[in-house]
Each structure stands twice: as C-alpha cells, then as structure tokens.
Amino acid sequence: MGDVNASRRAALGLVVLAVASPALVACGSPGDLAAYREEASTSVAGATSNLATIQLALQEWAGGRSPSPATSVLVGDADTAMSGVVDGFAALDPPEPRADSVRARVLPVLDRAEQAAASGRIALSRNDVDAAKQATQQMSSVLDDLDATAVTLR
Amino acid sequence: MKRLFAVALGILTAIGGFVDIGDLVTNALVGARFGMSLAWVVLVGVVGICVFAEMSGRVAAVSGRATFDLVRERLGPRAGLLNLVGSMAVTFLTLTAEIGGVALALELATSVSHLLWVPVVGVAVWLVLWRVKFAVLENVFGLAGLALVVFAVALWKLGPDWGGLASAAMHPSVPVTEDWAVYAYYAVALFGAAMTPYEVFFFSSGGIEEHWTPRELGTMRANVFIGFPLGGLLSLSIAAVAATVLLPRGIEVETLGQVALPVVVAGGKLALAFALLGFFAATFGAACETGLSVGYSIAQYFGWQWGKFVEPLRAARFHVVVVLSCIAAVGILLTTVDPVMVTEYSVVFSAIALPLTYLPILVVANDRTYMGRHVNGWLANSLGTVYLVLVVVASVAAIPLMVITGAGQ
Amino acid sequence: MTPATGGWEVDADRFGVVLRLLDHQIVGEQGQLLGNVDDLALEETPEGLFVVGFLSGPAALGGRLGGWGGRLLGDAWRRLRTEPEPRQLVVPLERVVRLDSAVRVDTRAGRILAQEQRLELWLRRHVLARIPGAMGGESDPDRPDRPDLRPADGIGVPLRDGQHTVSELLALRALTSDGGALGEVIEVTAERVGGREHGHGDGLGPLRVLDVICSPRHLGQELGYTLTPQGPRLVRWLLRACHRSDRHLHLGDVAEIDWERGELRAGEYAVLRHPHDVD
C-alpha cells in the first residue's frame, strides 16, 4: 500500500511541477528582463526589416523602375507585417519596473516606424510620387532611430 | 546535330528545372541573413543531388525500375510503407508550397491576392498533368525557368564587392549576431532545399516516362553533371544578390516580393518581369513535378499502373491520387497559411526524409545482377557513402535544431 | 511502352526468393504494370517444398503488413468483391515468361491480373471515364469492359486450404534440434525445376526450395546482403555486423516444419553456417 501511495504522491508532484513551471518562469525571475529585452530587440529588427523593404520598394517605384502591382504587394505585405510586429510588442506587459524604460525607449520608435510605413503606403495608393519621395526620406530618419535603439538593446 | 540539340535542351531544362520555391526562398533568406557564409552548403547539396540523381537515373535506365519500386522491393512492405507515408507527406508539403509560390508570383504580377489565384493554379496544374505530354511539360517549364538567370545578371550589374563575397564563401563562419544553432538549422534547410527527395523520384520516374535505355546514359549524365551545377550557381546568385542588397539594410526575407527586390534594384521593370516569369515557370514546373511525384511514389509502392506514357484512363488510381493531392494542397493554402512559411518547413522536412530514399538507391546501384557493367564504380560508392552519412546526420539533427531555434527565429 | 531492361535475366539455378521475386513489379506483355508480387504460394509434396505461384493484391499485402492496417486493407478488398466468400487468386509461375527486375507474365495472366484490380476498374468506369480527355486514342487490347476476360482454365486458381505462403514461412521460428533459438526465417533460396530447360513449356515454372536463412533480425532483410556481401563497404559492414548471427540451413537438414505452431526445427546433424561462408 505504502508503495502505491508513494508513487501516487510522486506522480502528483510531477503534475504540479509541470503545471506550475511556466507560471514560475513567468513571475519575477531574473531571466525576465532579459527575455523582455530580447523580445524588444526582435521587434526592432522586424520593424527595421519591414520599413527598409517599404523604403527600397518606394524608391524604386518613385524612380519609375518598379511597376505598381509588384510595389503595392511588397509594400502591403511589409506594412501588414509591421503592424503585427508593433502590436505584438505593445501587447506585452513589461514584467518589472526596470523593464519600463525598455518599453519607453522602444515603443515610440516602433510607433513612428508604423506611421512612416503608413504614409508610404498612402502615397503609393494615391499614385503620388512626390509624397512617396518625401515618405522615403522620413523613413531614413526613422531607420536611423531604429538602428540606434537596436544598439542600446544589445 | 539532332543529338547535340537533345543534349543541349536537356542541360538547359535541368538548369531551369533545378530551382524551385524551396531554393528561391531559402537561398534569399539565408543570403539576407548570413551573407555568403552558408554558400558551402549549396555546394555540398549540389554535389549530393548530382551523385544520387545520376545513380537513380542509371538504375532507371538499366533496370527499368524507378525509385519507389526499389524502396518497396528492398525495404519490404512494412518499412516501405513507413517510407511511403514519410516521403509522400514531404512531397505533398512541397507541392503545397509550389502551388502557393505560383500564386504569389501571380500576385506580384497582378496585385490580385494570392488566395484568389490558388484555386486557379490548382486547376491549371491538374489540367497540365492530365493532358500535356511529359516532354512538353518538362521542356517548356525548364526553358522558361531559365529566366531566373536574371539573378546572375543582376548580381553582375550590382557590381558587389566580389572579393568580400568570395572570401565570406571561402571562410564560412557563424556571423557574430547569430547563434550557432540557427546557423546549423539554416544549413540543414539549405541542404534539404538543394537535395529534395522529390527530385530523385521525379528524375528516375521521368527516365522511365521517356523510355531511357543504357544508350541514353551519356545524355542523362550530361544533364546531371552540367545542368545541376549551373542550377546551383543560380541558387548561389539568388543568395548573393540578397547578401548585397538586403543584408546591409537589415531586410529579412519573409515574402516572395523581397526575393525579387534586389533584381528590381539592379535592373528595374524589365529585370523584374524576367524574375517573375522565372518564379512562375520554376514553381509551376515544380508543382507539376511534385504532383506527379506523389502519384509516382504511391503507385510504385503498390505496383499500380502509373505514368503519362499511357492514356489517363489506364492509370486511373495514379490520376486519382494526383487530383486528390492537388485538391488537398489548394485546401491547405485556402486556410490562409503563409506559403513562404510552408516552404520553410518543407525544406527542413525534406532533409529529414532524405535517408529513406537514398539508401535503397545506393544499394540497388551496387547490385550486379541488375546493373551488370553499369554497377557503381569506386567514385560513386565513396561519394554515395559520404553522402549517406551526411544525409543521416542532417536528418537526425533537423528536429532538435528546429526545437532549439524555434524554427530559425 | 515496355520500360527498358538491361537484357539480363535472374540466374536460374539458385536465387533468393525474397530478394528476386517477393515485392517485385509484375509487368504484362504490352508493358502494363499489373501490381506487385505481394506473396508467394507454397506447396508441400513428397518431393519437397515448392514455390508454385504468386499472389498479388490488397489481401495478400494486408497479410504481409500485419496489424490493424493490414487487416483494414484485407477487409477493404473483401468489401469490393461481389462473391460471398472471396479467395485470393494464385497465378502459377508457369505464367511467368521472364524474371528480371520485373516479373513478366504472359497475355492471359496479364488479363486476369487486370481483371482482379477492382479499385482500378471502378475508378476507370465511374470517375475517369467521366472526365473529358481520359482516353488518348491509342489502341487498347485490354479495354476493361471487354466481356471475355473472366478467369479461365487453370490461371488464377484460388489459394487452397492446404497451401502455405512464403509469408508464413518467413514468420516461422527456427529452432536447433535441442530447442535453441535461431531466430526467424528471413530468406529462402530456390532453384528452377520447370520451364524451358526441363521441358515444361515456356514459363518459369515451380521453384524447389533449397535452403532457408534464419536470423534473429529482420532489419535489411530484402536489401540483398543476406546471401552475398556486395556494395559500399560501410553498408556492407553495418549489415554484416547486424546479421552476424544469420544461419544457413539446408532444407534437407530440416527435421520438421510445424505450420500450426509456426516452428521450424533443424535436424540433429544439421550444418549451421553463416550464409556468406556457404558456397
């Protein structure tokens, strides 16, 4: 009988551990801040990738070197992906007070990237070459900010 | 003269037919992320596919048996069935990726959503498999696939730092920003993209469709040993233009449009038109090849009549399998799953399934009763053995690497 | 239409039945692909044990596969049949005109085998025939709906109750005379006794079973390394290591085969050697 009880207790312990371990990891362990920073760094890289794609595609389009259908697909896909990246990071709660500064640094840059992407998209849909050129210039400065932010996260 | 023309045609279609959605996406993705530091894997993969395609083509020409016949007769019904299920799943996943790739290429050309194109492409692939002659199918898409040469031209026009590219390719190392596990994961993916198992099913079954005999061995070898390496060069140029244009800007490849972006930068609208034609032909041709390969493998396992060398009515089960797989692939794509993601998984699962098909080929190519004087020589055997080991290592490593890296994140 | 062959034929005097016959493609006279050799029928006579014919189709394959999947395949086959108690057909080896990488059968056997493929016929009639362009217009001697294709005289005899199959033989536990385990039978060698050379018509004819190879391992059973070592060194070495306890047993040295209990017992003076050491 005792054996059975002991093994039951062991099994119960394992179940509890299995259920609890994600929760343990989630609350306040020292790895948390690092994970949040990691997530921030990935989001910045993603935003850079999508914004650079839009910028390059728009530059080529404004120069008359890329046809509208392909450009609008490229810009549309990258813009959708950009929203996903920004929303994904914004939805993450900073795990501890120290993480607030990371959020405060990253989120505004991501928002600006999203806006720059949107202005590019709008210029393209209006077939407005000048606005597109302007948007790509704006993107350059946002891309610089993204780079600078990425460096601070390393 | 006629013979020379046949050889030249074979080589050209082999070049154009070498690249498919897996090669396009994986090479651009790796080039944009790792530069040329994984170029060696493409080289290793191309030599590997040459070794095994030649072996399977030789076995088909000499013995009249295609790859899955060999799987069944040398692994028996049980291990053969496991192999069939695994290989068919991977080939089907590749078919799904190719149909998605065609739809994405059409989306880029028309800006009509790829989801609307998917059913159209599914029907078109089936129609081609139903009615178009095998030789026409192979030659038309192979030749049109040559439009991808625009990537090599784009590389030359971009005038990259050749020395830098070459030295990165010659001295492979893990970039400082990347983890070794991610590097290894993408090495496995590139290897799988270069050596996809369906290429061997298709190549050997295609040999039987075209009634190869030992006399055609020379032509077959010319196609393999000249066409495939040149196709591999196309793959490398896709990676190199991505390394030149996308890597410095921090662009990660997530869409087919991004694969084409460097070509636009280098050559504008005309170059893009060639690239899109190449995408379309390469993925449509590969969709036909994978669709046929699903049918080939199941029919050969069960001994059913297969092939386009008989009228469709006489290979009813084969054609029903082909139709069903086209329908299922379209169904999967209509769930709005991202075709590029399907492609990324398909190349890794290809790497996992590789040993299943290569061992029986290697064994039969050594069977003197079948092969007579065309049996494997020492070179084919040494390379075959080295690649058997490589293929097993890649296959075993694939799943753990996928888990560790979160599929290359 | 016939796929190319290298012009060779399997050596007639002694060959591995599992390696050269079992699971091979069956090809008709016009090059039609007619199924695989899914099992072989055995007959015990006072003169010895003979391989007399082959079986092809889901029922035989289901038996080889075993497990629920195999049963499911067999049941599906039975459902597709019209007769109340379907029996599997045995195609006599006399109908095999040539044995190379494929098993080539004569016209009549080809027709019978084509008739046996119920799923194919059903799909042709009810699915493919309705799609435009299913017929390529070439002459077709075996059009499925021709009326004179019913099983005829002596071809395609149903598997009789007294007959055994090679898959049963391959599942036998082999024992030494004092009850030591030798593993299971993994390969069977046989020689040609009928056919051209012996004045029995043109076919391959029945094969006399000569030896069995027993092994505790089935791995790589059909790869072709059981009887002769060949191929790349690494594969050869791995398989030799895996199959080092294979034993060759001459059928004349077998004391008894108990099909009921699934046992094969070697005689007291049986010579047991590794198959690679037997010439």
Tab-separated table of C-alpha atoms in Angstrom, chain B:
chain	number	residue	atom	x	y	z
B	1	MET	CA	23.293	17.646	-84.763
B	2	LYS	CA	19.941	16.394	-83.566
B	3	ARG	CA	21.650	14.585	-80.732
B	4	LEU	CA	23.619	17.673	-79.779
B	5	PHE	CA	20.363	19.599	-79.709
B	6	ALA	CA	18.791	16.989	-77.443
B	7	VAL	CA	21.729	17.182	-75.048
B	8	ALA	CA	21.681	20.980	-75.028
B	9	LEU	CA	17.934	21.020	-74.448
B	10	GLY	CA	18.321	18.547	-71.593
B	11	ILE	CA	21.013	20.659	-69.953
B	12	LEU	CA	19.002	23.869	-70.303
B	13	THR	CA	15.872	22.307	-68.795
B	14	ALA	CA	17.961	20.835	-65.993
B	15	ILE	CA	19.256	24.327	-65.155
B	16	GLY	CA	15.816	25.914	-65.294
B	17	GLY	CA	14.188	22.971	-63.509
B	18	PHE	CA	16.737	22.849	-60.697
B	19	VAL	CA	15.411	25.868	-58.832
B	20	ASP	CA	12.019	25.655	-57.118
B	21	ILE	CA	10.211	27.623	-54.429
B	22	GLY	CA	12.362	25.980	-51.732
B	23	ASP	CA	15.591	27.120	-53.391
B	24	LEU	CA	14.226	30.604	-54.108
B	25	VAL	CA	13.046	31.309	-50.589
B	26	THR	CA	15.763	29.522	-48.644
B	27	ASN	CA	18.643	30.990	-50.639
B	28	ALA	CA	17.303	34.549	-50.462
B	29	LEU	CA	16.511	34.176	-46.776
B	30	VAL	CA	19.928	32.782	-45.954
B	31	GLY	CA	21.715	35.317	-48.167
B	32	ALA	CA	19.923	38.221	-46.474
B	33	ARG	CA	20.681	36.881	-43.036
B	34	PHE	CA	24.033	35.111	-43.234
B	35	GLY	CA	25.586	36.620	-46.367
B	36	MET	CA	27.588	34.058	-48.263
B	37	SER	CA	28.738	32.220	-45.151
B	38	LEU	CA	26.448	29.278	-45.920
B	39	ALA	CA	27.372	29.056	-49.623
B	40	TRP	CA	29.358	25.898	-48.918
B	41	VAL	CA	26.127	24.082	-48.052
B	42	VAL	CA	24.719	24.792	-51.518
B	43	LEU	CA	27.910	23.359	-52.985
B	44	VAL	CA	27.677	20.234	-50.826
B	45	GLY	CA	23.987	19.876	-51.669
B	46	VAL	CA	24.527	20.227	-55.410
B	47	VAL	CA	27.260	17.574	-55.450
B	48	GLY	CA	24.931	15.353	-53.417
B	49	ILE	CA	21.976	15.729	-55.744
B	50	CYS	CA	24.282	15.035	-58.704
B	51	VAL	CA	25.539	11.816	-57.100
B	52	PHE	CA	22.085	10.489	-56.290
B	53	ALA	CA	20.263	11.712	-59.385
B	54	GLU	CA	22.913	10.075	-61.567
B	55	MET	CA	22.631	6.855	-59.561
B	56	SER	CA	18.837	6.749	-59.690
B	57	GLY	CA	18.803	7.706	-63.374
B	58	ARG	CA	21.308	4.953	-64.142
B	59	VAL	CA	19.272	2.376	-62.219
B	60	ALA	CA	16.123	3.500	-64.058
B	61	ALA	CA	17.802	3.350	-67.470
B	62	VAL	CA	19.447	-0.034	-66.913
B	63	SER	CA	16.854	-1.926	-64.880
B	64	GLY	CA	13.659	-0.090	-65.806
B	65	ARG	CA	12.823	0.426	-62.142
B	66	ALA	CA	12.008	3.820	-60.640
B	67	THR	CA	12.930	4.829	-57.107
B	68	PHE	CA	9.834	3.735	-55.230
B	69	ASP	CA	9.878	0.325	-56.940
B	70	LEU	CA	13.280	-0.071	-55.344
B	71	VAL	CA	12.049	1.165	-51.985
B	72	ARG	CA	9.327	-1.467	-51.981
B	73	GLU	CA	11.476	-4.335	-53.198
B	74	ARG	CA	14.461	-3.581	-50.977
B	75	LEU	CA	12.780	-2.440	-47.785
B	76	GLY	CA	9.785	-4.782	-47.910
B	77	PRO	CA	6.153	-3.835	-47.352
B	78	ARG	CA	6.368	-2.532	-43.790
B	79	ALA	CA	9.459	-0.345	-43.806
B	80	GLY	CA	8.470	0.577	-47.361
B	81	LEU	CA	5.071	1.768	-46.178
B	82	LEU	CA	6.580	3.920	-43.435
B	83	ASN	CA	8.908	5.332	-46.048
B	84	LEU	CA	5.981	5.932	-48.395
B	85	VAL	CA	3.995	7.811	-45.763
B	86	GLY	CA	7.006	9.961	-44.819
B	87	SER	CA	8.113	10.716	-48.356
B	88	MET	CA	4.592	11.397	-49.572
B	89	ALA	CA	3.923	13.780	-46.709
B	90	VAL	CA	7.067	15.752	-47.528
B	91	THR	CA	6.409	15.745	-51.266
B	92	PHE	CA	2.840	16.829	-50.661
B	93	LEU	CA	4.030	19.654	-48.417
B	94	THR	CA	6.396	20.689	-51.207
B	95	LEU	CA	3.519	20.560	-53.719
B	96	THR	CA	1.537	22.856	-51.435
B	97	ALA	CA	4.473	25.240	-51.232
B	98	GLU	CA	4.958	25.241	-55.013
B	99	ILE	CA	1.284	25.964	-55.747
B	100	GLY	CA	1.456	28.749	-53.172
B	101	GLY	CA	4.605	30.014	-54.880
B	102	VAL	CA	2.888	30.175	-58.275
B	103	ALA	CA	0.027	32.104	-56.678
B	104	LEU	CA	2.473	34.517	-55.018
B	105	ALA	CA	4.271	35.100	-58.325
B	106	LEU	CA	0.928	35.872	-59.964
B	107	GLU	CA	0.025	38.184	-57.098
B	108	LEU	CA	3.253	40.108	-57.655
B	109	ALA	CA	2.479	40.441	-61.347
B	110	THR	CA	-1.157	41.487	-60.944
B	111	SER	CA	-1.576	42.635	-57.311
B	112	VAL	CA	-4.616	40.334	-57.103
B	113	SER	CA	-4.475	38.477	-53.772
B	114	HIS	CA	-2.730	35.110	-53.975
B	115	LEU	CA	-5.680	33.478	-52.245
B	116	LEU	CA	-7.772	34.154	-55.345
B	117	TRP	CA	-5.065	32.670	-57.534
B	118	VAL	CA	-4.643	29.477	-55.522
B	119	PRO	CA	-7.713	27.601	-56.891
B	120	VAL	CA	-6.914	28.765	-60.428
B	121	VAL	CA	-3.367	27.478	-60.108
B	122	GLY	CA	-4.582	24.185	-58.615
B	123	VAL	CA	-6.851	23.573	-61.596
B	124	ALA	CA	-4.143	24.649	-64.052
B	125	VAL	CA	-1.603	22.254	-62.516
B	126	TRP	CA	-4.094	19.415	-62.692
B	127	LEU	CA	-5.011	20.210	-66.305
B	128	VAL	CA	-1.357	20.151	-67.299
B	129	LEU	CA	-0.836	16.836	-65.523
B	130	TRP	CA	-3.970	15.442	-67.110
B	131	ARG	CA	-3.417	16.410	-70.731
B	132	VAL	CA	0.006	17.830	-71.518
B	133	LYS	CA	2.689	15.451	-72.767
B	134	PHE	CA	5.524	14.698	-70.381
B	135	ALA	CA	8.271	16.005	-72.659
B	136	VAL	CA	6.372	19.245	-73.319
B	137	LEU	CA	5.819	19.790	-69.615
B	138	GLU	CA	9.484	19.267	-68.811
B	139	ASN	CA	10.890	21.374	-71.648
B	140	VAL	CA	8.521	24.341	-71.525
B	141	PHE	CA	8.821	24.989	-67.802
B	142	GLY	CA	12.507	24.134	-67.731
B	143	LEU	CA	13.299	26.603	-70.511
B	144	ALA	CA	11.069	29.339	-69.085
B	145	GLY	CA	12.723	28.757	-65.709
B	146	LEU	CA	15.954	29.894	-67.341
B	147	ALA	CA	14.567	33.433	-66.967
B	148	LEU	CA	15.969	33.188	-63.448
B	149	VAL	CA	19.370	33.804	-64.999
B	150	VAL	CA	18.311	37.417	-64.393
B	151	PHE	CA	19.557	36.919	-60.824
B	152	ALA	CA	23.072	36.241	-62.104
B	153	VAL	CA	22.827	39.257	-64.419
B	154	ALA	CA	21.531	41.374	-61.538
B	155	LEU	CA	24.471	40.312	-59.400
B	156	TRP	CA	26.883	41.365	-62.127
B	157	LYS	CA	25.075	44.713	-62.603
B	158	LEU	CA	25.026	45.410	-58.884
B	159	GLY	CA	28.798	45.180	-59.010
B	160	PRO	CA	29.153	43.856	-55.499
B	161	ASP	CA	32.359	43.544	-53.554
B	162	TRP	CA	33.336	40.295	-55.298
B	163	GLY	CA	36.313	39.766	-53.047
B	164	GLY	CA	34.173	40.129	-49.948
B	165	LEU	CA	31.535	37.709	-51.218
B	166	ALA	CA	34.155	35.190	-52.245
B	167	SER	CA	36.081	35.361	-49.013
B	168	ALA	CA	32.874	35.008	-46.991
B	169	ALA	CA	32.044	31.959	-49.074
B	170	MET	CA	35.544	30.503	-48.739
B	171	HIS	CA	35.873	31.072	-44.994
B	172	PRO	CA	32.495	30.148	-43.598
B	173	SER	CA	31.848	31.259	-40.058
B	174	VAL	CA	28.859	31.973	-37.874
B	175	PRO	CA	28.083	35.742	-38.007
B	176	VAL	CA	28.586	37.426	-34.624
B	177	THR	CA	24.925	38.400	-34.366
B	178	GLU	CA	23.746	34.821	-34.877
B	179	ASP	CA	23.636	31.729	-32.751
B	180	TRP	CA	25.459	28.585	-33.979
B	181	ALA	CA	22.240	26.561	-33.673
B	182	VAL	CA	20.399	28.951	-36.003
B	183	TYR	CA	23.326	28.746	-38.408
B	184	ALA	CA	23.177	24.941	-38.301
B	185	TYR	CA	19.400	24.982	-38.714
B	186	TYR	CA	19.647	27.014	-41.887
B	187	ALA	CA	22.489	24.807	-43.102
B	188	VAL	CA	20.126	21.831	-42.814
B	189	ALA	CA	17.360	23.808	-44.550
B	190	LEU	CA	19.625	24.761	-47.481
B	191	PHE	CA	20.824	21.180	-47.745
B	192	GLY	CA	17.216	19.979	-47.808
B	193	ALA	CA	16.299	22.593	-50.423
B	194	ALA	CA	19.129	21.500	-52.710
B	195	MET	CA	18.534	17.779	-52.241
B	196	THR	CA	14.723	17.484	-52.001
B	197	PRO	CA	13.695	13.819	-52.309
B	198	TYR	CA	11.049	14.511	-54.939
B	199	GLU	CA	13.778	15.476	-57.402
B	200	VAL	CA	15.007	11.898	-57.315
B	201	PHE	CA	11.507	10.344	-57.580
B	202	PHE	CA	10.785	12.604	-60.476
B	203	PHE	CA	14.120	12.169	-62.195
B	204	SER	CA	14.038	8.369	-62.112
B	205	SER	CA	10.344	8.071	-62.973
B	206	GLY	CA	10.838	10.651	-65.711
B	207	GLY	CA	13.579	8.443	-67.151
B	208	ILE	CA	11.037	5.665	-67.472
B	209	GLU	CA	8.416	8.020	-68.908
B	210	GLU	CA	10.950	8.908	-71.599
B	211	HIS	CA	11.984	5.265	-72.194
B	212	TRP	CA	15.626	5.646	-71.296
B	213	THR	CA	17.918	2.739	-72.116
B	214	PRO	CA	21.596	2.319	-71.274
B	215	ARG	CA	22.293	4.194	-74.524
B	216	GLU	CA	20.844	7.372	-73.019
B	217	LEU	CA	23.221	7.259	-70.043
B	218	GLY	CA	25.579	9.777	-71.650
B	219	THR	CA	22.811	12.316	-72.203
B	220	MET	CA	21.482	11.743	-68.705
B	221	ARG	CA	24.930	12.320	-67.198
B	222	ALA	CA	25.427	15.499	-69.230
B	223	ASN	CA	22.117	16.821	-67.899
B	224	VAL	CA	23.037	15.991	-64.328
B	225	PHE	CA	26.699	16.941	-64.258
B	226	ILE	CA	26.383	20.151	-66.275
B	227	GLY	CA	22.760	21.214	-65.692
B	228	PHE	CA	22.511	20.743	-61.939
B	229	PRO	CA	25.732	22.594	-61.015
B	230	LEU	CA	24.669	25.507	-63.235
B	231	GLY	CA	21.292	25.416	-61.490
B	232	GLY	CA	23.231	25.517	-58.242
B	233	LEU	CA	25.008	28.645	-59.482
B	234	LEU	CA	21.585	30.239	-59.985
B	235	SER	CA	20.772	29.377	-56.359
B	236	LEU	CA	24.038	30.970	-55.255
B	237	SER	CA	23.357	34.128	-57.254
B	238	ILE	CA	19.966	34.443	-55.546
B	239	ALA	CA	21.774	34.283	-52.213
B	240	ALA	CA	24.470	36.693	-53.397
B	241	VAL	CA	22.082	39.437	-54.577
B	242	ALA	CA	20.223	39.131	-51.270
B	243	ALA	CA	23.532	39.429	-49.431
B	244	THR	CA	24.408	42.511	-51.488
B	245	VAL	CA	21.126	44.403	-51.360
B	246	LEU	CA	19.077	43.131	-48.418
B	247	LEU	CA	21.662	42.230	-45.769
B	248	PRO	CA	23.171	45.741	-45.370
B	249	ARG	CA	19.658	47.231	-44.991
B	250	GLY	CA	18.622	44.730	-42.344
B	251	ILE	CA	15.868	43.276	-44.525
B	252	GLU	CA	14.811	39.745	-43.570
B	253	VAL	CA	13.136	37.741	-46.319
B	254	GLU	CA	9.555	36.895	-45.426
B	255	THR	CA	7.799	37.266	-48.784
B	256	LEU	CA	8.469	36.315	-52.370
B	257	GLY	CA	8.456	40.009	-53.269
B	258	GLN	CA	11.503	40.533	-51.091
B	259	VAL	CA	13.276	37.758	-53.020
B	260	ALA	CA	12.721	39.788	-56.206
B	261	LEU	CA	13.558	43.185	-54.698
B	262	PRO	CA	17.327	43.065	-55.414
B	263	VAL	CA	16.571	42.352	-59.079
B	264	VAL	CA	14.411	45.489	-59.252
B	265	VAL	CA	17.218	47.499	-57.712
B	266	ALA	CA	19.683	46.139	-60.259
B	267	GLY	CA	17.602	46.173	-63.426
B	268	GLY	CA	14.241	47.832	-62.998
B	269	LYS	CA	10.994	46.739	-64.600
B	270	LEU	CA	12.397	44.519	-67.327
B	271	ALA	CA	14.520	42.587	-64.871
B	272	LEU	CA	11.526	42.187	-62.589
B	273	ALA	CA	9.482	40.840	-65.489
B	274	PHE	CA	12.141	38.191	-66.102
B	275	ALA	CA	12.308	37.348	-62.417
B	276	LEU	CA	8.529	36.946	-62.184
B	277	LEU	CA	8.459	34.792	-65.313
B	278	GLY	CA	11.226	32.713	-63.781
B	279	PHE	CA	9.359	32.421	-60.460
B	280	PHE	CA	6.218	31.379	-62.269
B	281	ALA	CA	7.884	28.816	-64.514
B	282	ALA	CA	10.096	27.368	-61.806
B	283	THR	CA	7.301	26.985	-59.270
B	284	PHE	CA	4.698	25.818	-61.785
B	285	GLY	CA	7.111	23.272	-63.219
B	286	ALA	CA	7.981	22.096	-59.722
B	287	ALA	CA	4.282	21.932	-58.795
B	288	CYS	CA	3.775	19.570	-61.725
B	289	GLU	CA	6.829	17.548	-60.739
B	290	THR	CA	5.782	17.212	-57.111
B	291	GLY	CA	2.172	16.440	-58.063
B	292	LEU	CA	3.399	13.657	-60.321
B	293	SER	CA	5.867	12.501	-57.677
B	294	VAL	CA	3.121	11.975	-55.112
B	295	GLY	CA	1.348	9.769	-57.661
B	296	TYR	CA	4.569	8.028	-58.723
B	297	SER	CA	5.571	7.046	-55.226
B	298	ILE	CA	2.234	5.601	-54.114
B	299	ALA	CA	1.642	3.823	-57.446
B	300	GLN	CA	5.110	2.322	-57.454
B	301	TYR	CA	4.767	1.106	-53.895
B	302	PHE	CA	1.540	-0.748	-54.727
B	303	GLY	CA	2.590	-1.756	-58.247
B	304	TRP	CA	-0.213	0.229	-59.905
B	305	GLN	CA	-0.059	1.414	-63.469
B	306	TRP	CA	1.401	4.928	-63.448
B	307	GLY	CA	2.820	7.472	-65.766
B	308	LYS	CA	1.921	9.849	-68.515
B	309	PHE	CA	3.199	7.397	-71.138
B	310	VAL	CA	-0.198	5.654	-71.027
B	311	GLU	CA	-3.563	7.275	-71.583
B	312	PRO	CA	-5.033	8.605	-68.317
B	313	LEU	CA	-7.854	6.027	-68.273
B	314	ARG	CA	-5.323	3.197	-67.994
B	315	ALA	CA	-3.693	4.668	-64.905
B	316	ALA	CA	-6.882	5.519	-63.042
B	317	ARG	CA	-5.601	5.157	-59.488
B	318	PHE	CA	-2.497	7.189	-60.288
B	319	HIS	CA	-4.507	10.047	-61.749
B	320	VAL	CA	-6.989	9.991	-58.884
B	321	VAL	CA	-4.101	10.349	-56.419
B	322	VAL	CA	-2.758	13.288	-58.439
B	323	VAL	CA	-6.158	15.003	-58.493
B	324	LEU	CA	-6.726	14.449	-54.793
B	325	SER	CA	-3.322	15.846	-53.887
B	326	CYS	CA	-3.940	18.973	-55.987
B	327	ILE	CA	-7.288	19.468	-54.255
B	328	ALA	CA	-5.814	18.915	-50.808
B	329	ALA	CA	-2.926	21.308	-51.470
B	330	VAL	CA	-5.351	24.013	-52.578
B	331	GLY	CA	-7.455	23.322	-49.476
B	332	ILE	CA	-4.458	23.804	-47.191
B	333	LEU	CA	-3.482	27.056	-48.887
B	334	LEU	CA	-7.026	28.394	-48.606
B	335	THR	CA	-6.743	28.204	-44.826
B	336	THR	CA	-4.641	31.380	-45.466
B	337	VAL	CA	-1.475	29.721	-44.235
B	338	ASP	CA	1.574	31.662	-45.453
B	339	PRO	CA	3.080	29.796	-48.458
B	340	VAL	CA	6.552	31.100	-47.611
B	341	MET	CA	6.279	29.526	-44.164
B	342	VAL	CA	5.069	26.258	-45.716
B	343	THR	CA	8.161	26.402	-47.925
B	344	GLU	CA	10.479	26.918	-44.986
B	345	TYR	CA	9.054	23.859	-43.247
B	346	SER	CA	9.001	21.777	-46.417
B	347	VAL	CA	12.748	22.113	-46.985
B	348	VAL	CA	13.545	21.082	-43.417
B	349	PHE	CA	11.209	18.076	-43.599
B	350	SER	CA	12.855	17.213	-46.909
B	351	ALA	CA	16.155	16.975	-45.095
B	352	ILE	CA	14.542	14.647	-42.562
B	353	ALA	CA	13.124	12.331	-45.248
B	354	LEU	CA	16.319	12.115	-47.314
B	355	PRO	CA	17.870	8.894	-45.954
B	356	LEU	CA	14.651	6.968	-46.597
B	357	THR	CA	15.084	7.169	-50.348
B	358	TYR	CA	18.821	7.298	-50.717
B	359	LEU	CA	19.739	4.038	-49.021
B	360	PRO	CA	17.717	1.799	-51.394
B	361	ILE	CA	19.133	3.612	-54.441
B	362	LEU	CA	22.680	3.195	-53.219
B	363	VAL	CA	22.088	-0.492	-52.530
B	364	VAL	CA	20.491	-1.304	-55.882
B	365	ALA	CA	23.101	0.679	-57.818
B	366	ASN	CA	25.519	-1.893	-56.394
B	367	ASP	CA	23.511	-4.957	-57.382
B	368	ARG	CA	25.478	-6.699	-60.124
B	369	THR	CA	22.559	-8.872	-61.145
B	370	TYR	CA	20.571	-5.756	-62.042
B	371	MET	CA	23.228	-3.367	-63.133
B	372	GLY	CA	25.790	-5.598	-64.854
B	373	ARG	CA	28.658	-3.419	-66.061
B	374	HIS	CA	26.763	-0.264	-65.083
B	375	VAL	CA	27.175	-1.066	-61.409
B	376	ASN	CA	28.536	1.712	-59.136
B	377	GLY	CA	32.234	2.398	-59.503
B	378	TRP	CA	34.508	3.307	-56.594
B	379	LEU	CA	33.898	7.032	-57.040
B	380	ALA	CA	30.108	6.736	-56.991
B	381	ASN	CA	30.385	4.433	-53.991
B	382	SER	CA	32.758	6.611	-51.992
B	383	LEU	CA	30.689	9.717	-52.659
B	384	GLY	CA	27.498	7.746	-52.088
B	385	THR	CA	28.745	6.569	-48.697
B	386	VAL	CA	29.939	10.014	-47.641
B	387	TYR	CA	26.548	11.445	-48.593
B	388	LEU	CA	24.679	8.660	-46.868
B	389	VAL	CA	26.430	9.705	-43.660
B	390	LEU	CA	25.797	13.415	-44.327
B	391	VAL	CA	22.157	12.816	-45.112
B	392	VAL	CA	21.673	10.793	-41.927
B	393	VAL	CA	23.403	13.483	-39.852
B	394	ALA	CA	21.229	16.234	-41.375
B	395	SER	CA	18.119	14.151	-40.886
B	396	VAL	CA	18.848	13.367	-37.240
B	397	ALA	CA	19.889	16.938	-36.451
B	398	ALA	CA	16.895	18.612	-38.124
B	399	ILE	CA	14.215	18.152	-35.448
B	400	PRO	CA	16.385	19.013	-32.419
B	401	LEU	CA	17.665	22.112	-34.229
B	402	MET	CA	14.120	23.094	-35.109
B	403	VAL	CA	13.113	22.840	-31.461
B	404	ILE	CA	16.195	24.638	-30.081
B	405	THR	CA	15.965	27.532	-32.530
B	406	GLY	CA	12.162	27.784	-32.641
B	407	ALA	CA	12.358	27.050	-36.387
B	408	GLY	CA	15.139	29.558	-37.001
B	409	GLN	CA	13.849	32.556	-35.052
